[in-house]
Amino acid sequence: MSSLQVLCSGLPLRPLPQNQGRWAGVPHAPVRTPGLSPMEEQLALRNALRYFPPDVQELLAPEFAQELRLYGHIYMYRFCPNIEMRAYPIEQYPCQTKAAAAIMHMIMNNLDPAVAQFPQELVTYGGNGQVFSNWAQFWLTMYYLSKMTEEQTLVMYSGHPLGLFPSTPGVPRLVITNGMVIPNYSSRTEYEKLFALGVTMYGQMTAGSYCYIGPQGIVHGTVLTVLNAARRYLGIEELAGKVFVTSGLGGMSGAQAKAAVIVGCIGVIAEVDKAALVKRHQQGWLMEVTDSLDHCIERLREARKKKEVLSLGYHGNVVDLWEHLVHELDTTGELLVDLGSDQTSCHNPFNGGYYPVQLSFIEAQHLMASNPPAFKDLVQESLRRHISAINRLAKENFFFWDYGNAFLLEAHRAGADVAKKGANKTEFRYPSYVQHIMGDIFSQGFGPFRWVCTSRDPQDLAVTDQLATSVLEKAIADGVKPSVKLQYMDNIRWIREAAKHQLVVGSQARILYSDQKGRVAIAVAINQAIARGNIKAPVVLSRDHHDVSGTDSPFRETSNVYDGSAFCADMAVQNFVGDACRGATWVALHNGGGVGWGEVINGGFGLMLDGSPEVEHKARMMLSWDVSNGVARRCWSGNPKAYEIICQTMQENSGLVVTLPHDVTDECMLQQALQP
């Protein structure tokens, strides 16, 4: 078993580690089919071998070539480290700077088998969200971080550590870009080739930026989404006896089972991969499992009658489940579901993100690798059936939303009946959860703010939980608008429920939704607690890229921006640059994430709190910008809630001056001006 010192000593070359190939007993990424020409295959092999000196290339070349043929990518399995991969306490990392050790802590958490979806392929979540493209990149990155000083910055090109470059203490220690492909070449087909060549990478959102905290993040987002969906669609605050049906129990979607229990409803979640279902059941996130549709319906009906809190995993295809619910409605007249969504990885529908109902899980994996066009046809037929069942249920008192996974986008491309008459191209028959449920929250500056206690001590996390709760309670006591108070109350409830439900998987982390004031106040409180010694080690602040300012995504985060700029990415790019200028410890900018490659530009940050006054100043500056950028953009696009928030923020901060839009309401004037 390797030590952290060995892990930080560079690529192990003399002797080379033994090639153990793919591990048995752990999930593996689906086989990729990049369709490389012979010349491109040679280029992929050359690109992989350039990490190694000539004296070992002859041994490694046939091995890497076989990986390329068998799996469609060169992962370099030989170099998968022989160490318990997890986030170690920060003081155990052999580094010259605390910031570098904090980054190592976050990287290893993303690759922890308890956290990562396909750990040996360096995939954290979403089916293809890579931390690195291959294991050589991991070894080199850890080596560079161990050597880095406060006057150097590590530069990452799509998983590749370009090197350490001279800089100054006030700038980021790490700058990451993932998937920055020239727009005209940013197609799925080109991506598969470029990834196989080892020259670009799909970092999802927090996989390639080293900020994933396990499924807790999406548990929280799902809790808020279901609570607010119940308020909007059902007009209720309590969900006892209400049924939420969805699909997916993987790296992100696995959160849905726990979220259903926290909000107090009946959650029925379909999953085709038995390993994912068993993992969630063993974790205690799924209360019950079944592979019988009849038993699933019977148990659902019983729980509904008794108003039980239940998370039920159905091992099977969600299309079968939806069609069975339609059958029950048509034969008995009983509508057994109130709310529905989908969390399959539809951003990647033809490479393992969505499994067609016509095939078993194993059959689908074989066809995906052997005949991609035939597999695509079956996926699109399955999507049409999927939508047909939802459409039938939606004629009754049932409400469905798209969870930002490109489900409706791919269903539309498959020819399913999801069109909305008179709508723009970001709207479908059913809304995205941003358009109807969470969009107003973003416009008020609320989004997924998170932190990681690098001591790995649960007591430190408990201290931060108490600090965050106290900050929000004080804000309420001082007086806030009813809409803001509602969000604060939801998040106070969340913190208490999160501790009770033991949501930590991997690093000692917490997430909540907060606005600009709340984020700054929580950061300051944590930093001061570190200075007093109440928290034993630095705390890393971060957020999901899926946030107020971090993401330009016309089918998700910016789907409720209606001035035509939903397809523009200025906000996310400016956020990345602005965070770097204002003191972030590291920053990341990605192509893809959530709804898929070429559909979104997003960015994120890490900020290490160490208890110093200098870092407190950075936190105040950076977190204020990180929220107000997106609120100002939404204000300019005509959102009245964002307008109100940005005006209030300008009154409180004389340094903020934002261009405010004037109302244009005279339709006759517009029509007359446009007449020939």
XYZ file of C-alpha atoms in Angstrom:
676
model
C 0.000 0.000 0.000
C 1.421 3.380 -1.067
C 1.761 6.340 1.272
C 0.890 9.967 0.589
C 4.620 10.673 0.380
C 4.955 8.126 -2.434
C 1.837 9.503 -4.112
C 3.458 12.949 -4.242
C 6.833 11.783 -5.569
C 5.955 11.775 -9.268
C 5.140 9.047 -11.781
C 6.268 5.618 -10.500
C 8.656 4.453 -13.211
C 11.490 2.469 -11.624
C 10.169 -0.027 -11.107
C 6.908 0.304 -12.997
C 3.889 -0.732 -10.929
C 2.302 -4.061 -11.826
C -0.561 -3.817 -14.310
C -3.627 -5.125 -12.507
C -6.047 -4.047 -15.227
C -9.643 -3.321 -14.368
C -10.664 -4.078 -10.802
C -13.377 -6.617 -10.199
C -16.281 -5.724 -7.953
C -16.468 -2.001 -8.730
C -18.585 -0.209 -11.369
C -16.827 0.720 -14.596
C -17.547 3.338 -17.230
C -19.316 2.156 -20.377
C -17.146 1.319 -23.370
C -16.644 4.386 -25.554
C -16.916 4.296 -29.346
C -14.950 7.314 -30.582
C -14.645 6.050 -34.171
C -10.966 6.925 -34.574
C -9.235 6.398 -37.896
C -5.953 4.387 -37.897
C -4.028 7.649 -38.011
C -6.027 9.051 -35.097
C -5.463 5.855 -33.083
C -1.730 6.287 -33.580
C -2.012 9.916 -32.456
C -3.942 8.881 -29.308
C -1.227 6.357 -28.480
C 1.551 8.870 -29.088
C -0.210 11.434 -26.898
C -0.460 8.939 -24.027
C 3.137 7.770 -24.299
C 4.581 11.286 -24.171
C 4.096 11.249 -20.385
C 6.773 8.534 -20.164
C 10.509 8.329 -20.955
C 11.583 6.312 -24.025
C 12.942 3.359 -22.038
C 9.428 2.314 -20.894
C 7.433 3.290 -23.979
C 7.986 -0.049 -25.742
C 6.462 -1.912 -22.800
C 3.543 0.495 -22.362
C 2.624 0.983 -26.052
C 0.825 -2.381 -26.645
C -0.854 -2.119 -23.240
C -2.241 1.357 -23.951
C -3.244 0.298 -27.475
C -5.276 -2.550 -25.996
C -7.052 -0.170 -23.613
C -7.922 2.056 -26.559
C -9.339 -0.899 -28.517
C -11.245 -2.425 -25.594
C -12.563 0.673 -23.839
C -12.317 3.526 -26.360
C -9.916 5.485 -24.134
C -6.470 5.152 -22.558
C -6.987 5.348 -18.781
C -3.549 3.874 -17.918
C -4.919 1.293 -15.447
C -1.365 0.193 -14.566
C -0.883 3.526 -12.798
C -4.056 3.425 -10.705
C -2.542 4.073 -7.233
C -2.309 1.326 -4.668
C -3.615 3.487 -1.832
C -6.881 3.890 0.024
C -8.258 6.742 -2.068
C -10.013 9.234 0.199
C -9.723 12.767 1.541
C -7.022 12.611 4.229
C -6.686 15.237 6.994
C -4.911 18.240 5.518
C -1.836 18.032 7.765
C -0.951 14.598 6.357
C -0.205 15.888 2.852
C 3.489 16.598 2.130
C 3.160 20.156 0.802
C 4.847 23.532 1.061
C 1.523 25.423 1.200
C -1.764 24.736 2.970
C -3.610 25.699 -0.196
C -1.937 22.883 -2.137
C -2.808 20.400 0.614
C -6.429 21.562 0.549
C -6.573 20.988 -3.214
C -5.117 17.479 -2.774
C -7.768 16.785 -0.123
C -10.488 17.770 -2.602
C -9.005 15.794 -5.531
C -8.768 12.582 -3.532
C -12.325 13.014 -2.280
C -13.545 13.192 -5.891
C -11.846 9.831 -6.567
C -12.898 8.078 -3.340
C -14.763 4.866 -4.376
C -17.463 5.739 -1.831
C -17.979 9.000 -3.724
C -16.949 8.397 -7.357
C -19.258 6.691 -9.835
C -16.474 4.959 -11.820
C -13.358 5.471 -9.693
C -10.890 3.547 -11.847
C -11.878 5.566 -14.926
C -11.528 8.786 -12.869
C -15.264 9.558 -13.275
C -16.859 11.237 -10.275
C -20.480 11.501 -11.410
C -22.843 11.915 -14.354
C -21.475 8.942 -16.305
C -18.581 10.895 -17.828
C -17.623 13.637 -15.367
C -13.839 13.233 -15.308
C -11.412 14.426 -12.646
C -8.521 13.634 -14.996
C -8.297 11.959 -18.388
C -5.757 9.356 -17.238
C -3.767 8.299 -14.173
C -0.489 9.850 -15.333
C -2.154 13.253 -15.017
C -3.201 12.444 -11.458
C 0.353 11.496 -10.406
C 1.896 14.587 -11.998
C -0.702 16.913 -10.492
C -0.102 15.542 -6.996
C 3.660 15.947 -7.512
C 3.327 19.560 -8.670
C 1.037 20.411 -5.766
C 3.528 18.980 -3.282
C 6.267 21.235 -4.705
C 4.193 24.386 -5.267
C 5.031 27.553 -3.304
C 2.945 30.669 -2.620
C 4.621 32.268 -5.627
C 3.535 29.668 -8.187
C 0.290 28.755 -9.944
C -0.509 25.312 -11.342
C -2.186 25.455 -14.758
C -4.509 22.617 -15.832
C -5.551 22.074 -19.463
C -8.493 19.610 -19.508
C -6.927 17.259 -16.981
C -3.357 17.845 -18.183
C -1.055 19.625 -15.700
C 0.757 22.071 -17.968
C 3.085 23.030 -15.142
C 3.899 25.440 -12.338
C 4.278 29.072 -13.410
C 5.617 32.036 -11.402
C 2.884 34.223 -9.877
C 2.210 36.141 -6.650
C 0.637 35.162 -3.296
C -2.601 37.065 -3.978
C -3.600 35.178 -7.130
C -5.069 31.663 -7.500
C -2.760 28.748 -6.780
C -4.595 26.703 -9.421
C -6.367 27.622 -12.671
C -8.401 24.919 -14.424
C -10.022 24.873 -17.841
C -11.928 21.859 -19.140
C -13.293 21.301 -22.616
C -12.460 24.716 -24.050
C -13.004 23.586 -27.629
C -13.442 26.071 -30.480
C -17.264 26.505 -30.790
C -17.625 25.198 -34.355
C -15.958 21.933 -33.264
C -17.778 21.506 -29.951
C -20.068 18.687 -31.061
C -20.609 15.338 -29.337
C -18.940 13.466 -32.190
C -15.870 15.685 -32.081
C -15.784 15.420 -28.301
C -15.605 11.623 -28.354
C -12.622 11.832 -30.696
C -10.868 14.598 -28.790
C -11.307 12.782 -25.476
C -9.973 9.547 -26.979
C -6.976 11.523 -28.247
C -6.394 12.702 -24.669
C -6.529 16.404 -25.545
C -9.794 17.502 -23.935
C -12.058 16.360 -21.127
C -15.636 16.629 -19.902
C -15.322 17.816 -16.310
C -19.070 17.936 -15.666
C -19.333 20.728 -13.103
C -17.614 19.864 -9.828
C -15.784 16.710 -10.986
C -13.130 18.507 -13.021
C -12.966 21.448 -10.604
C -12.317 19.152 -7.591
C -15.302 20.491 -5.629
C -17.711 17.548 -5.528
C -18.933 16.661 -2.036
C -20.786 13.440 -2.753
C -24.525 13.219 -3.309
C -25.283 15.512 -0.351
C -25.270 18.489 -2.713
C -27.978 17.123 -4.931
C -29.911 15.835 -1.899
C -30.201 19.424 -0.748
C -31.104 20.726 -4.211
C -33.748 18.019 -4.577
C -35.181 18.753 -1.123
C -35.640 22.414 -2.050
C -36.977 21.544 -5.502
C -39.606 19.107 -4.207
C -40.643 21.452 -1.365
C -41.085 24.362 -3.778
C -42.782 22.159 -6.393
C -45.346 21.134 -3.758
C -45.954 24.798 -2.943
C -46.329 25.792 -6.579
C -48.195 22.845 -8.076
C -50.083 21.332 -5.138
C -50.481 24.378 -2.909
C -49.231 22.524 0.172
C -46.395 22.758 2.704
C -46.549 19.155 3.972
C -46.067 16.226 1.577
C -47.346 13.333 3.712
C -49.002 10.776 1.420
C -47.849 12.502 -1.778
C -45.970 10.421 -4.343
C -42.871 11.543 -6.254
C -41.741 9.251 -9.103
C -38.392 9.625 -10.838
C -35.393 7.645 -12.061
C -31.707 7.270 -11.338
C -29.721 6.187 -8.268
C -26.222 6.996 -9.545
C -23.628 9.526 -8.442
C -25.990 12.509 -8.494
C -29.424 10.972 -8.907
C -28.893 8.665 -5.919
C -29.759 11.661 -3.770
C -33.431 11.505 -4.715
C -34.237 8.663 -2.318
C -32.854 10.497 0.716
C -34.482 13.778 -0.366
C -37.900 12.099 -0.510
C -37.515 10.945 3.088
C -36.359 14.367 4.308
C -39.371 16.160 2.780
C -41.707 13.468 4.108
C -43.190 12.082 0.895
C -43.218 8.707 -0.870
C -40.359 8.543 -3.348
C -40.298 5.794 -5.984
C -37.042 5.729 -7.937
C -36.326 3.401 -10.858
C -32.754 2.253 -11.589
C -31.540 -0.215 -14.240
C -28.089 -0.763 -12.707
C -28.457 -3.161 -9.777
C -25.050 -2.184 -8.361
C -26.147 1.455 -8.000
C -29.407 0.408 -6.365
C -27.676 -1.938 -3.918
C -25.111 0.766 -3.040
C -27.861 3.239 -2.069
C -29.724 0.574 -0.114
C -26.612 -0.420 1.821
C -25.934 3.254 2.577
C -29.411 3.459 4.078
C -30.543 6.028 1.515
C -33.102 3.613 0.065
C -35.487 2.128 2.606
C -36.815 -0.685 0.418
C -36.048 -2.274 -2.965
C -38.029 -4.464 -5.358
C -37.693 -5.830 -8.875
C -41.433 -6.501 -9.195
C -43.627 -3.848 -10.776
C -46.719 -5.360 -9.186
C -45.138 -5.217 -5.731
C -43.914 -1.682 -6.422
C -47.463 -0.497 -7.203
C -48.919 -2.414 -4.263
C -46.373 -0.930 -1.832
C -46.847 2.569 -3.267
C -50.623 2.295 -2.853
C -50.267 1.082 0.740
C -47.826 3.856 1.715
C -50.060 6.449 0.098
C -53.064 5.267 2.087
C -51.155 5.241 5.400
C -49.252 8.459 4.584
C -45.956 6.704 5.266
C -42.582 8.269 4.585
C -40.931 5.887 2.116
C -38.083 5.670 -0.378
C -38.666 2.673 -2.648
C -36.139 1.591 -5.259
C -37.496 -0.232 -8.306
C -34.870 -2.315 -10.101
C -36.020 -1.866 -13.664
C -36.578 0.663 -16.401
C -38.471 3.828 -15.491
C -40.461 3.642 -18.742
C -41.989 0.371 -17.551
C -42.867 2.087 -14.275
C -44.502 5.082 -15.969
C -46.457 2.836 -18.333
C -47.644 0.714 -15.395
C -48.881 3.858 -13.637
C -50.805 4.735 -16.813
C -52.287 1.222 -16.841
C -53.447 1.657 -13.238
C -55.046 4.986 -14.106
C -56.814 3.645 -17.187
C -58.071 0.435 -15.539
C -58.904 1.595 -12.010
C -59.288 5.341 -12.440
C -56.742 5.866 -9.665
C -53.914 8.367 -10.141
C -51.093 7.061 -7.959
C -48.495 9.804 -8.540
C -48.530 13.529 -7.747
C -45.096 14.800 -8.802
C -42.561 13.469 -11.294
C -39.198 14.176 -12.823
C -36.184 12.356 -14.266
C -32.507 12.206 -13.380
C -31.079 9.847 -15.960
C -27.846 11.220 -17.451
C -29.605 12.398 -20.599
C -26.771 14.802 -21.346
C -25.012 11.616 -22.517
C -27.944 9.519 -23.806
C -26.140 7.254 -26.272
C -23.153 6.267 -24.147
C -24.706 4.960 -20.945
C -26.658 7.979 -19.741
C -30.064 6.583 -20.730
C -30.929 2.900 -21.086
C -33.723 1.945 -23.515
C -36.712 0.062 -22.139
C -36.534 -2.588 -24.882
C -33.262 -4.082 -23.550
C -31.894 -5.387 -20.286
C -29.002 -3.494 -18.705
C -26.429 -6.021 -19.968
C -27.983 -6.236 -23.448
C -27.908 -2.449 -23.694
C -24.235 -2.272 -22.762
C -23.344 -4.826 -25.435
C -25.356 -3.085 -28.160
C -23.997 0.326 -27.142
C -20.464 -0.905 -27.867
C -21.178 -3.155 -30.874
C -23.775 -1.144 -32.835
C -24.057 2.512 -31.718
C -26.572 3.533 -34.467
C -28.961 0.719 -33.495
C -28.577 1.625 -29.825
C -29.354 5.277 -30.588
C -32.545 4.271 -32.422
C -33.737 2.271 -29.420
C -32.918 5.114 -27.008
C -34.968 7.546 -29.060
C -37.878 5.112 -29.341
C -37.727 4.641 -25.556
C -37.765 8.406 -25.014
C -40.899 8.692 -27.139
C -42.617 6.006 -25.031
C -41.359 7.702 -21.871
C -42.974 11.021 -22.837
C -46.184 9.369 -24.060
C -46.787 7.883 -20.599
C -46.017 11.171 -18.837
C -48.353 13.042 -21.195
C -51.214 10.686 -20.328
C -50.709 11.177 -16.572
C -50.367 14.941 -16.976
C -53.965 15.120 -18.218
C -54.882 14.480 -14.583
C -53.710 16.261 -11.433
C -50.071 15.237 -11.956
C -47.137 17.614 -12.428
C -43.817 16.887 -14.173
C -40.685 18.986 -14.530
C -37.349 18.603 -16.294
C -34.501 18.401 -13.785
C -31.932 20.061 -16.020
C -30.466 16.787 -17.301
C -31.409 17.477 -20.959
C -34.277 14.962 -20.707
C -36.831 17.110 -22.551
C -34.190 18.362 -24.984
C -33.247 14.809 -25.974
C -36.901 13.723 -26.042
C -37.600 16.613 -28.405
C -34.682 15.585 -30.617
C -36.101 12.041 -30.604
C -39.423 13.291 -31.947
C -41.408 12.948 -28.712
C -44.499 15.084 -28.169
C -42.970 17.743 -25.919
C -43.404 20.876 -28.048
C -45.081 23.933 -26.537
C -47.067 26.096 -28.956
C -45.792 29.628 -29.390
C -42.765 29.010 -27.168
C -39.138 29.923 -27.731
C -36.585 27.185 -28.276
C -35.682 26.848 -24.590
C -39.280 25.993 -23.610
C -41.148 22.694 -23.827
C -44.529 21.331 -22.754
C -43.143 20.836 -19.244
C -40.985 23.455 -17.535
C -37.453 23.002 -16.370
C -37.134 23.233 -12.624
C -35.316 26.551 -13.057
C -38.169 28.076 -15.061
C -40.931 27.228 -12.600
C -39.412 26.191 -9.289
C -35.889 27.473 -8.629
C -35.540 30.413 -11.028
C -36.923 32.989 -8.615
C -34.550 31.675 -5.979
C -31.566 32.314 -8.280
C -32.896 35.784 -9.106
C -32.807 36.637 -5.395
C -29.176 35.501 -5.199
C -29.816 32.141 -3.517
C -27.751 29.198 -4.674
C -25.790 26.121 -3.563
C -23.041 27.361 -1.241
C -20.850 24.695 0.414
C -17.822 24.113 2.589
C -15.415 21.283 3.442
C -13.650 20.838 6.802
C -10.166 19.693 5.811
C -9.435 18.282 9.269
C -11.912 15.527 8.369
C -13.155 15.842 11.948
C -16.973 15.567 12.308
C -16.766 17.922 15.287
C -15.469 20.691 13.018
C -18.446 20.138 10.724
C -20.795 20.325 13.710
C -19.264 23.685 14.663
C -19.790 25.049 11.146
C -23.386 23.785 11.127
C -24.067 25.700 14.323
C -22.381 28.823 12.997
C -24.399 28.746 9.758
C -27.660 28.186 11.646
C -26.890 31.088 13.983
C -26.084 33.402 11.063
C -29.396 32.648 9.331
C -31.407 32.900 12.559
C -29.839 36.291 13.315
C -30.668 37.509 9.796
C -34.298 36.532 10.316
C -34.376 38.227 13.732
C -32.921 41.416 12.216
C -35.731 41.456 9.657
C -35.855 40.213 6.058
C -38.493 40.041 3.331
C -40.975 37.137 3.594
C -39.570 35.455 0.462
C -36.030 35.591 1.891
C -37.235 34.421 5.302
C -38.878 31.375 3.674
C -35.565 30.390 2.053
C -33.614 30.909 5.285
C -36.142 28.793 7.207
C -35.914 25.995 4.595
C -32.144 25.981 4.974
C -32.173 26.007 8.776
C -34.452 22.972 8.555
C -32.074 21.435 6.041
C -28.986 21.791 8.259
C -30.773 20.073 11.128
C -32.102 17.279 8.905
C -28.723 16.810 7.211
C -26.989 16.128 10.515
C -29.793 13.788 11.590
C -29.698 11.799 8.325
C -25.881 11.437 8.273
C -25.473 12.782 4.751
C -21.685 12.992 4.772
C -20.155 10.690 2.152
C -16.417 11.257 1.816
C -15.144 14.596 3.072
C -16.711 16.397 6.031
C -18.827 18.794 4.002
C -22.050 20.745 4.155
C -24.160 22.567 1.591
C -27.014 25.045 1.858
C -28.715 27.599 -0.357
C -27.872 31.153 0.644
C -27.897 34.643 -0.791
C -24.991 37.091 -0.915
C -25.420 38.381 2.642
C -25.730 34.892 4.067
C -22.694 33.537 2.232
C -20.458 36.384 3.310
C -21.660 36.220 6.922
C -21.187 32.434 7.125
C -17.699 32.679 5.590
C -16.661 35.384 8.046
C -18.053 33.417 11.004
C -16.170 30.260 9.974
C -12.931 32.150 9.340
C -13.102 33.794 12.758
C -13.807 30.408 14.393
C -10.640 29.054 12.772
C -8.695 32.038 14.121
C -10.024 31.346 17.638
C -9.105 27.667 17.376
C -12.734 26.488 17.527
C -12.162 24.776 14.161
C -8.949 22.759 13.970
C -7.905 23.202 10.329
C -8.660 25.292 7.225
C -12.107 25.121 5.657
C -12.587 25.184 1.874
C -15.513 27.251 0.604
C -17.004 26.399 -2.746
C -20.325 26.025 -4.540
C -21.911 24.008 -7.266
C -21.330 25.591 -10.681
C -25.139 25.333 -10.923
C -25.609 28.694 -9.241
C -26.678 32.304 -9.589
C -23.660 33.424 -11.623
C -21.639 30.313 -12.381
C -23.451 28.856 -15.365
C -24.818 29.947 -18.736
C -27.100 27.092 -19.780
C -30.164 27.892 -21.925
C -31.932 24.634 -21.028
C -31.268 24.880 -17.299
C -29.695 27.692 -15.244
C -30.546 30.503 -17.673
C -33.707 28.953 -19.104
C -35.738 31.712 -17.405
C -33.769 34.476 -19.151
C -36.041 35.700 -21.948
C -34.213 38.650 -23.541
C -32.442 36.434 -26.093
C -29.187 36.183 -24.118
C -29.816 32.691 -22.744
C -27.401 31.316 -25.372
C -24.625 33.775 -24.432
C -21.864 32.807 -21.999
C -20.504 36.173 -20.843
C -21.751 35.715 -17.275
C -19.974 32.412 -16.585
C -16.703 33.562 -18.158
C -16.782 36.888 -16.313
C -17.473 35.012 -13.087
C -14.409 32.804 -13.554
C -12.189 35.831 -14.207
C -13.763 37.928 -11.444
C -13.331 35.215 -8.817
C -9.662 34.878 -9.794
C -9.165 38.654 -9.456
C -10.798 38.793 -6.028
C -8.863 36.140 -4.150
C -10.085 32.629 -5.001
C -7.599 29.871 -4.117
C -8.496 28.141 -7.357
C -10.881 28.717 -10.262
C -12.287 26.519 -13.019
C -14.082 27.104 -16.334
C -15.829 24.251 -18.167
C -17.610 23.447 -21.400
C -20.441 21.033 -20.597
C -21.988 19.973 -17.346
C -25.524 19.028 -16.453
C -27.184 19.258 -19.858
C -24.177 18.111 -21.846
C -21.199 18.939 -23.985
C -21.604 22.058 -26.103
C -24.827 23.050 -24.305
C -23.367 25.044 -21.404
C -20.413 27.066 -20.130
C -19.889 26.974 -16.374
C -17.319 27.789 -13.744
C -16.539 27.466 -10.076
C -14.012 28.214 -7.375
C -12.367 27.027 -4.187
C -11.479 29.472 -1.406
C -9.487 28.230 1.569
C -10.311 29.926 4.865
C -7.315 29.892 7.229
C -8.400 32.314 9.958
C -6.362 35.257 8.683
C -7.692 38.829 8.182
C -6.376 38.727 4.602
C -8.547 35.743 3.749
C -11.584 37.324 5.415
C -11.147 40.322 3.091
C -10.880 37.985 0.096
C -14.038 36.159 1.152
C -16.017 39.392 1.448
C -14.872 40.623 -1.965
C -15.060 37.377 -3.886
C -18.353 36.046 -2.533
C -20.078 39.389 -3.106
C -18.981 39.388 -6.739
C -19.754 35.698 -7.142
C -23.443 36.378 -6.430
C -24.041 39.959 -7.594
C -22.706 39.234 -11.093
C -25.571 36.846 -11.792
C -28.229 38.929 -10.060
C -27.180 41.970 -12.130
C -27.366 39.899 -15.342
C -30.869 38.701 -14.447
C -31.834 42.265 -13.559
C -30.729 43.489 -17.009
C -32.721 40.701 -18.671
C -35.866 42.076 -17.054
C -36.364 39.953 -13.938
C -38.201 42.114 -11.367
C -36.952 40.205 -8.311
C -33.351 40.538 -9.469
C -33.977 44.247 -10.107
C -35.173 44.682 -6.519
C -32.201 42.774 -5.060
C -29.567 44.630 -7.089
C -31.069 48.030 -6.192
C -30.981 47.089 -2.502
C -27.378 45.878 -2.830
C -26.310 49.143 -4.485
C -27.825 51.107 -1.591
C -25.762 49.059 0.864
C -22.509 49.120 -1.135
C -21.422 52.404 -2.721
C -18.754 50.569 -4.716
C -21.408 48.712 -6.721
C -22.848 50.617 -9.693
C -25.005 48.577 -12.084
C -26.685 49.622 -15.329
C -30.424 49.276 -14.730
C -32.891 48.572 -17.556
C -35.890 50.761 -18.325
C -39.259 49.146 -18.975
C -40.328 48.891 -22.615
C -44.068 48.188 -22.448
C -45.601 50.027 -25.412
C -46.331 47.141 -27.817
C -48.005 49.465 -30.340
C -44.871 51.596 -30.515
C -42.762 48.521 -31.266
C -45.118 47.254 -33.944
C -45.386 50.651 -35.619
C -41.623 51.128 -35.613
C -41.173 47.776 -37.364
C -43.754 48.372 -40.088
C -42.216 48.631 -43.578
